[in-house]
Coordinates of N, CA and C in Angstrom, one line a residue:
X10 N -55.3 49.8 114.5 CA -55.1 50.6 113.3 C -56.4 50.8 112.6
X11 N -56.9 52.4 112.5 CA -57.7 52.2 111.5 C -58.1 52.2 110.1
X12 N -58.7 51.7 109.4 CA -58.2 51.4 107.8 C -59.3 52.1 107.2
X13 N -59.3 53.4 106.5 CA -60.0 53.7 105.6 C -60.4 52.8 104.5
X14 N -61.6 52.5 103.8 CA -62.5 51.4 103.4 C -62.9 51.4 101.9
X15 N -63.1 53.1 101.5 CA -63.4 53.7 100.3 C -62.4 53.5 98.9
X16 N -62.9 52.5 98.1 CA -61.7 52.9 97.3 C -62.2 53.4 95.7
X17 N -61.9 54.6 95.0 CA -62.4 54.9 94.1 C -61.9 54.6 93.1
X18 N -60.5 53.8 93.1 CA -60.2 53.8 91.5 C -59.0 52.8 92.0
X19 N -58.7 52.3 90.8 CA -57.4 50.9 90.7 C -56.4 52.0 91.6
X20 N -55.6 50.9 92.7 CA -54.2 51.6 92.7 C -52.9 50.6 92.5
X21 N -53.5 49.4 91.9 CA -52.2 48.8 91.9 C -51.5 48.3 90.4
X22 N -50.5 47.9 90.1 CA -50.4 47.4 88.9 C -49.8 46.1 88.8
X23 N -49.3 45.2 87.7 CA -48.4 44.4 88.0 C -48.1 44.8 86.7
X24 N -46.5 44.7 87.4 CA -45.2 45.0 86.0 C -44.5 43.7 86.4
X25 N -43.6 44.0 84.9 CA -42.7 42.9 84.7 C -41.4 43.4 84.4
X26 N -40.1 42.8 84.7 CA -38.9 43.2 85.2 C -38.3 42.0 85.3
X27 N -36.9 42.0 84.2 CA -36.2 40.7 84.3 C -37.0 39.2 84.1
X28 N -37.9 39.2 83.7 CA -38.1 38.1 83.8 C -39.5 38.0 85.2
X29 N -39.0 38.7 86.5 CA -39.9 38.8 87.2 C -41.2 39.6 87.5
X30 N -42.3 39.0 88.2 CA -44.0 39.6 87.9 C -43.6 40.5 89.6
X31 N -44.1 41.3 89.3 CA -44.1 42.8 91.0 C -45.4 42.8 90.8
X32 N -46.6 43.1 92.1 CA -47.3 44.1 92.4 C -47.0 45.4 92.7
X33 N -47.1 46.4 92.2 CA -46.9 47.9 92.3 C -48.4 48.9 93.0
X34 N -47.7 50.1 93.5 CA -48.8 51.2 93.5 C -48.5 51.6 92.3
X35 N -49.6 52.2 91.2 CA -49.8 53.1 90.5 C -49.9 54.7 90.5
X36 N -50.0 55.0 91.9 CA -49.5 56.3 92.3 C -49.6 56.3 94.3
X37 N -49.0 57.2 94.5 CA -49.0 57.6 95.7 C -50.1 57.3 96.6
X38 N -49.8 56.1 97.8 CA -50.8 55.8 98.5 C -50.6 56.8 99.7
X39 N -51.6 56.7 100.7 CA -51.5 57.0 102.1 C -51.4 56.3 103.0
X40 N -50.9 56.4 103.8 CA -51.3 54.8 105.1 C -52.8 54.6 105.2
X41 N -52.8 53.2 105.8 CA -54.1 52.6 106.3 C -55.1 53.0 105.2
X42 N -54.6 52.5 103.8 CA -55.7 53.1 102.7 C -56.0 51.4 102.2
X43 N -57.3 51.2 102.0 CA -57.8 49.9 101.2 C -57.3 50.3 99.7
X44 N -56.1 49.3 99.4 CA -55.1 48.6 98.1 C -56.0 48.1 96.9
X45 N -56.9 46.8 97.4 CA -57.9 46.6 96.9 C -58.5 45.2 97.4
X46 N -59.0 44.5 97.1 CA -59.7 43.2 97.7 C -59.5 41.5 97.4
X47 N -58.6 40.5 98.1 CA -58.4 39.8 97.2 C -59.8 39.1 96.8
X48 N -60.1 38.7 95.4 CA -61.0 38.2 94.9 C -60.7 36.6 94.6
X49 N -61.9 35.8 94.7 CA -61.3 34.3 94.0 C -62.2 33.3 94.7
X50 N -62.1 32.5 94.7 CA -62.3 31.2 95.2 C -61.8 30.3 96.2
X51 N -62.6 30.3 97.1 CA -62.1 29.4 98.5 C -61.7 27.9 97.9
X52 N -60.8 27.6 98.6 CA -59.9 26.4 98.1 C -59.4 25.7 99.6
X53 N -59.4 24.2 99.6 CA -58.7 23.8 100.7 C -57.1 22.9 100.6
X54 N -56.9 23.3 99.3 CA -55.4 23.2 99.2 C -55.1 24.0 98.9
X55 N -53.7 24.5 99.8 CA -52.7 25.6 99.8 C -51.8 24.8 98.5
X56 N -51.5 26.3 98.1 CA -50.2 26.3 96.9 C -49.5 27.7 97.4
X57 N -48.3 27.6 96.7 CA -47.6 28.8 96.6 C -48.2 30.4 96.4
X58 N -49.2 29.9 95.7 CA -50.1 31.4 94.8 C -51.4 31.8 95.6
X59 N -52.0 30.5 96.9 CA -53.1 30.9 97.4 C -52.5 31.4 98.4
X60 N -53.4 32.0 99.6 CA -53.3 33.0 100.5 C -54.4 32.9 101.7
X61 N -54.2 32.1 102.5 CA -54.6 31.5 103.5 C -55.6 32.2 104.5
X62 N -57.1 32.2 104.5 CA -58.1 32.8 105.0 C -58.6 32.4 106.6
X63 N -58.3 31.2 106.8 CA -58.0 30.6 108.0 C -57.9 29.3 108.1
X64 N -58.4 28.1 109.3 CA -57.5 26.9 109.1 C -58.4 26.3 108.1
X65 N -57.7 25.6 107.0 CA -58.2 24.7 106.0 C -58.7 25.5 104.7
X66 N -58.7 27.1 105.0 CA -59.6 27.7 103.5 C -58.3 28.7 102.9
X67 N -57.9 28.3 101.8 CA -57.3 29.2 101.1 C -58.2 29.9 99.9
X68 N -57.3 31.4 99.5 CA -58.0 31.8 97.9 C -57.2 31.8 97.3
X69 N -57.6 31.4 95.9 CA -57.2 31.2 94.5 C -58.2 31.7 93.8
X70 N -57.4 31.7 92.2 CA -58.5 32.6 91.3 C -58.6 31.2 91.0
X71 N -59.7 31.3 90.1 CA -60.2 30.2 89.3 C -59.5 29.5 88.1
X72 N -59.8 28.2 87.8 CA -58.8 27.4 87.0 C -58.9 27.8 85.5
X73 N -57.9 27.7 84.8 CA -58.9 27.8 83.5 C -58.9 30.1 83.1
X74 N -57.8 30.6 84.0 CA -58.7 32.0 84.1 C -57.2 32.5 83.0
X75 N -58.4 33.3 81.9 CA -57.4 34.2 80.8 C -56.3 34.8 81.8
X76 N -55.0 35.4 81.1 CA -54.3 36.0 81.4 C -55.0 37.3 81.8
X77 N -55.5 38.0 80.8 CA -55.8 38.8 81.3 C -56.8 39.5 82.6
X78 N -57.2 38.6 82.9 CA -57.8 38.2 83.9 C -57.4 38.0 85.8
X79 N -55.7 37.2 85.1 CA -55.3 37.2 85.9 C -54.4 38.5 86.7
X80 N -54.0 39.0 85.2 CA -52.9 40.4 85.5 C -54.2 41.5 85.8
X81 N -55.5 41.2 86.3 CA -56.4 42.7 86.4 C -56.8 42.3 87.6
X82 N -58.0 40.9 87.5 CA -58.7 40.9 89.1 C -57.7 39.9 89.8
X83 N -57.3 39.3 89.3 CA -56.4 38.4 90.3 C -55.1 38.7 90.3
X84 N -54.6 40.1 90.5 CA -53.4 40.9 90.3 C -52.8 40.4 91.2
X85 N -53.1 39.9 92.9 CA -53.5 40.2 94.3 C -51.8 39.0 94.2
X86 N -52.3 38.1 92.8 CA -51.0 36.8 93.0 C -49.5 37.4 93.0
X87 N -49.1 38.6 92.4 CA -48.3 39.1 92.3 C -47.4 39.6 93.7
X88 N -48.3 39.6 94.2 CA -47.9 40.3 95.8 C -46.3 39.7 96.2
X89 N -45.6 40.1 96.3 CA -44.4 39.3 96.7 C -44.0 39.4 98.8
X90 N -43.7 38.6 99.2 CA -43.2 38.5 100.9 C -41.9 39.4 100.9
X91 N -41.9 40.2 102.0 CA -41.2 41.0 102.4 C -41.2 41.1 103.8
X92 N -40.4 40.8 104.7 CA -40.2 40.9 106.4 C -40.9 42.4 106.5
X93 N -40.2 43.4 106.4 CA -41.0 44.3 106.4 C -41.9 45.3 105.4
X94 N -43.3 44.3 105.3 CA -43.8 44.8 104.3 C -44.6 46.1 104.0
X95 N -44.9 46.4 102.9 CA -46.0 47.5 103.0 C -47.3 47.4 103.0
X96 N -48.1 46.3 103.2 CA -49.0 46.3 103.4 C -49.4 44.8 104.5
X97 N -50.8 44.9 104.2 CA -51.1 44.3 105.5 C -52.6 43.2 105.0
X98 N -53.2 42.0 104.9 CA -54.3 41.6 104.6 C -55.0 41.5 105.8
X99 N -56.2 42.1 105.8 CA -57.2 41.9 106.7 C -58.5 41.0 106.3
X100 N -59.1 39.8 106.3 CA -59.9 39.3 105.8 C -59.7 39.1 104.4
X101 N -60.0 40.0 103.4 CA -59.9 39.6 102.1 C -59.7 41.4 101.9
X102 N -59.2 42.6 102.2 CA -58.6 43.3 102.0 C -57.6 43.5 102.2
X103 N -56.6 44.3 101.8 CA -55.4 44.4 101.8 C -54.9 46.1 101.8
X104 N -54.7 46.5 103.5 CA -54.0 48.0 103.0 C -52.7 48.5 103.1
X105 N -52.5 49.5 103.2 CA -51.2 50.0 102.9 C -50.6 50.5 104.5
X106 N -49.5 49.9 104.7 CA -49.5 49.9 106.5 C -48.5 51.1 106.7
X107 N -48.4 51.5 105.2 CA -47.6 53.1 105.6 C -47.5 53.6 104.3
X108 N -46.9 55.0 104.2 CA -47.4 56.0 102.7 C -46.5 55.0 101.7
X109 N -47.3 54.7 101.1 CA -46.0 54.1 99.4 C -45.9 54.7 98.2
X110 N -45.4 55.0 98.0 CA -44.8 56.5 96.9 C -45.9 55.4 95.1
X111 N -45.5 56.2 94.3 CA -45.8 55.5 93.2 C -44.9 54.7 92.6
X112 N -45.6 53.7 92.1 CA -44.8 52.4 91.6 C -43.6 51.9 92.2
X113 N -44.2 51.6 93.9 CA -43.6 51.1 94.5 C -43.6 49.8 95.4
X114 N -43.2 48.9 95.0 CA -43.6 47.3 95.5 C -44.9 47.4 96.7
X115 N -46.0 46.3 96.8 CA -46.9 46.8 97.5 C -46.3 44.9 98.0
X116 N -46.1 44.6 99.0 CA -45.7 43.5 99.6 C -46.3 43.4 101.0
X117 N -46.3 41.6 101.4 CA -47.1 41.4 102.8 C -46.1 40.4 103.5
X118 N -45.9 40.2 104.7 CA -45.4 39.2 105.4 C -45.9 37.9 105.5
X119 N -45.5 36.9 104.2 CA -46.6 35.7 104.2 C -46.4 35.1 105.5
X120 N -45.8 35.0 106.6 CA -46.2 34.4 107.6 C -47.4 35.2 108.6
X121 N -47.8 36.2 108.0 CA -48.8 36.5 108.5 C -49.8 35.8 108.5
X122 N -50.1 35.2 107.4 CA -51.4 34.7 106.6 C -51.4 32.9 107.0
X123 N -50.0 32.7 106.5 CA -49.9 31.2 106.3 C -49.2 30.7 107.6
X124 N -50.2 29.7 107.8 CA -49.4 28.6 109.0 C -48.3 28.0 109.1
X125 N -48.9 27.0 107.9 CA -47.6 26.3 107.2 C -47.9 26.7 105.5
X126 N -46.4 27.3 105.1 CA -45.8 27.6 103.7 C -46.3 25.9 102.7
X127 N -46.9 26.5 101.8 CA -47.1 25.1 100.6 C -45.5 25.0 100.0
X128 N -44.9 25.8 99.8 CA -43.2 25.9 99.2 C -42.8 26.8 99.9
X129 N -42.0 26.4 101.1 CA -41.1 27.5 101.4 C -39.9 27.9 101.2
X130 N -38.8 29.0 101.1 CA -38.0 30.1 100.4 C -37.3 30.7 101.2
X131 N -36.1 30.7 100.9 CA -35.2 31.7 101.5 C -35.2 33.4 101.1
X132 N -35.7 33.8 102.3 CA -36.3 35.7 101.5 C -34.9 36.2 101.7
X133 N -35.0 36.8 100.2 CA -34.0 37.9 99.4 C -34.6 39.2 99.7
X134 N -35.2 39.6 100.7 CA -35.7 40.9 101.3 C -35.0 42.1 101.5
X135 N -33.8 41.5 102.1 CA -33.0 42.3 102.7 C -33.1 43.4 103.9
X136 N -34.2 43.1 104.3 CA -34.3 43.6 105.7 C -33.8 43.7 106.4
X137 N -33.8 44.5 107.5 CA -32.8 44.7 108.6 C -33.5 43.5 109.4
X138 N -34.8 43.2 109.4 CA -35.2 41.9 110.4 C -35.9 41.0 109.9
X139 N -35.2 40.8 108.1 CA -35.6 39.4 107.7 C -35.1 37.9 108.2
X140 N -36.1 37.3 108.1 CA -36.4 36.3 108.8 C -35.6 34.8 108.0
X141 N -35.1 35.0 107.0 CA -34.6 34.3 106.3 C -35.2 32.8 105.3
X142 N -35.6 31.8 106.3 CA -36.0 31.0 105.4 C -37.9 31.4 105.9
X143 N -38.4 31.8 105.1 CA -39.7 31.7 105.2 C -40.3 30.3 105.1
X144 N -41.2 30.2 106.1 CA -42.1 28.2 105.9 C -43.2 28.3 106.3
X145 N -43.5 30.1 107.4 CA -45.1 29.9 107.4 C -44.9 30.4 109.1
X146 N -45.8 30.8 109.8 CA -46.1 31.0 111.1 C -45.4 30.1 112.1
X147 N -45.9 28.5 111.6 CA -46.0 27.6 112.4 C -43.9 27.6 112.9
X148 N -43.6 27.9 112.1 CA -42.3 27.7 112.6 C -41.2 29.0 113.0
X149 N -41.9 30.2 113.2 CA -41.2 31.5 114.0 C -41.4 31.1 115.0
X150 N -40.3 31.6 115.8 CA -40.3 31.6 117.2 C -41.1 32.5 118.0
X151 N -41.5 32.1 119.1 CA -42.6 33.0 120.2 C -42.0 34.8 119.9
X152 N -40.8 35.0 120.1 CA -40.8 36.5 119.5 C -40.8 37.0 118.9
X153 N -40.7 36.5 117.7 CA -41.1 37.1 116.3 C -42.7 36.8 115.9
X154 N -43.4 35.8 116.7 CA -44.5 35.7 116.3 C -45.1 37.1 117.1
X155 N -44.9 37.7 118.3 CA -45.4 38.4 118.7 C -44.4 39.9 118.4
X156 N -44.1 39.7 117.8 CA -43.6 40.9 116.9 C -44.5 41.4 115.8
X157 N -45.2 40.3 114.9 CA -45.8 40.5 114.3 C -47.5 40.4 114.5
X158 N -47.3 40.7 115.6 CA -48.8 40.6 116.2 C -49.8 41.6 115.6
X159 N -49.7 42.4 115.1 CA -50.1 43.8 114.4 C -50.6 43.3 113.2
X160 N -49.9 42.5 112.7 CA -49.8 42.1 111.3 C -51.0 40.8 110.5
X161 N -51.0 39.7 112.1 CA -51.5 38.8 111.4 C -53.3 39.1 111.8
X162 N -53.3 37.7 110.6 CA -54.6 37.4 110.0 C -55.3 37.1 111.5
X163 N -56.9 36.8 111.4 CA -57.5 36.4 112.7 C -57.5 35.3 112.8
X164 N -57.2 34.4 112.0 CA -57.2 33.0 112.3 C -55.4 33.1 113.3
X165 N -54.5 33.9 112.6 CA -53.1 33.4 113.3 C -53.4 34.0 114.6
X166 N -54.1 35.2 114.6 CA -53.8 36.0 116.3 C -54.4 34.9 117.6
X167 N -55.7 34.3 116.8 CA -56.1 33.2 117.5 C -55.4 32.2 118.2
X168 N -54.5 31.6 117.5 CA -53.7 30.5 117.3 C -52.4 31.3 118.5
X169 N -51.9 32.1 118.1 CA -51.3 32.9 119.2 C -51.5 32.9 120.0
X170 N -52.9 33.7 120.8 CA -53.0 34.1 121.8 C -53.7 32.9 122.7
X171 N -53.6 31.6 122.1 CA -54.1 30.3 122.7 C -55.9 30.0 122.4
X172 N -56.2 30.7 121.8 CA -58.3 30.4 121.3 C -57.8 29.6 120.5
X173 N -57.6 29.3 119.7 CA -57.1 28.0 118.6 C -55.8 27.2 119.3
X174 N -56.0 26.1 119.0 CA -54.7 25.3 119.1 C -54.0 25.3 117.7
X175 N -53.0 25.1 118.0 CA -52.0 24.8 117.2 C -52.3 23.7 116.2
X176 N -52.2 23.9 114.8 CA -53.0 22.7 114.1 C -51.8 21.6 114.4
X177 N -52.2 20.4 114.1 CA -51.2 18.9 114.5 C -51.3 18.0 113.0
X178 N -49.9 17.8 113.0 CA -49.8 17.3 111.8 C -49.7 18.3 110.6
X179 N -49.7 19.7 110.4 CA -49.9 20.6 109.4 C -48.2 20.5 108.8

């Protein structure tokens, strides 16, 4: 896949709905378009809100960070899991892995990213090929892991394709 890189202006938002926080497009993306970049602070404890850069390094924003701050550069937390999502993280970018209309959910497959889930969840996706209890990589099966081969991070494809072992104990 290749991913156009350029990005000239905000495309995402986070709204609020029921009670619940969304990441959104702000208007009509294209495929393989850079979303925007997650920003923050390497961390080696996973929580529910960090987002797994490879074995031992997660990102988080910083402690102590205004709201407003959070709802602008650290929007990225909003992101909600979706079996089949619309977008995709590459390193610390994130694009859009097909056209997404405006103000429409901008979502990733956290077992892409994460090995093992800090809290894992039963996904309300509703996908035709949701996976149901989400916990993280480490526990799909060999065909869904290679299902999602497209999708994951380089630390997971590693770990897949046998260059990494499997972490022990995680």
């Amino acid at each position: 896949m290749t991913e156009s890189t350029v990005v000239t202006e905000r495309r995402a938002a986070v709204v609020r709905n029921d009670g619940e926080y969304r990441l959104v497009t702000n208007q009509a993306v294209p495929a393989r378009t850079l979303l925007f970049t997650l920003e923050g602070e390497v961390t080696v404890t996973p929580t529910r809100y960090t987002v797994q850069l490879d074995a031992g390094h997660h990102i988080d924003m910083p402690a102590d960070c205004p709201l407003e701050a959070v709802l602008d550069r650290y929007s990225w937390r909003f992101m909600n899991h979706a079996c089949e999502p619309t977008a995709v993280i590459r390193d610390r970018s994130v694009f859009s892995l097909r056209p997404i209309p405006a103000w429409s959910e901008i979502t990733f497959h956290y077992a892409t990213t994460e090995y093992d889930m800090a809290e894992p969840f039963t996904c309300q996706c509703g996908g035709d090929r949701c996976d149901g209890v989400i916990q993280g990589f480490r526990y799909l099966p060999t065909e869904r892991r290679e299902a999602l081969r497209a999708l994951l991070s380089p630390y997971l494809l590693a770990v897949l394709d046998g260059r990494l072992a499997e972490p022990v104990g995680a």
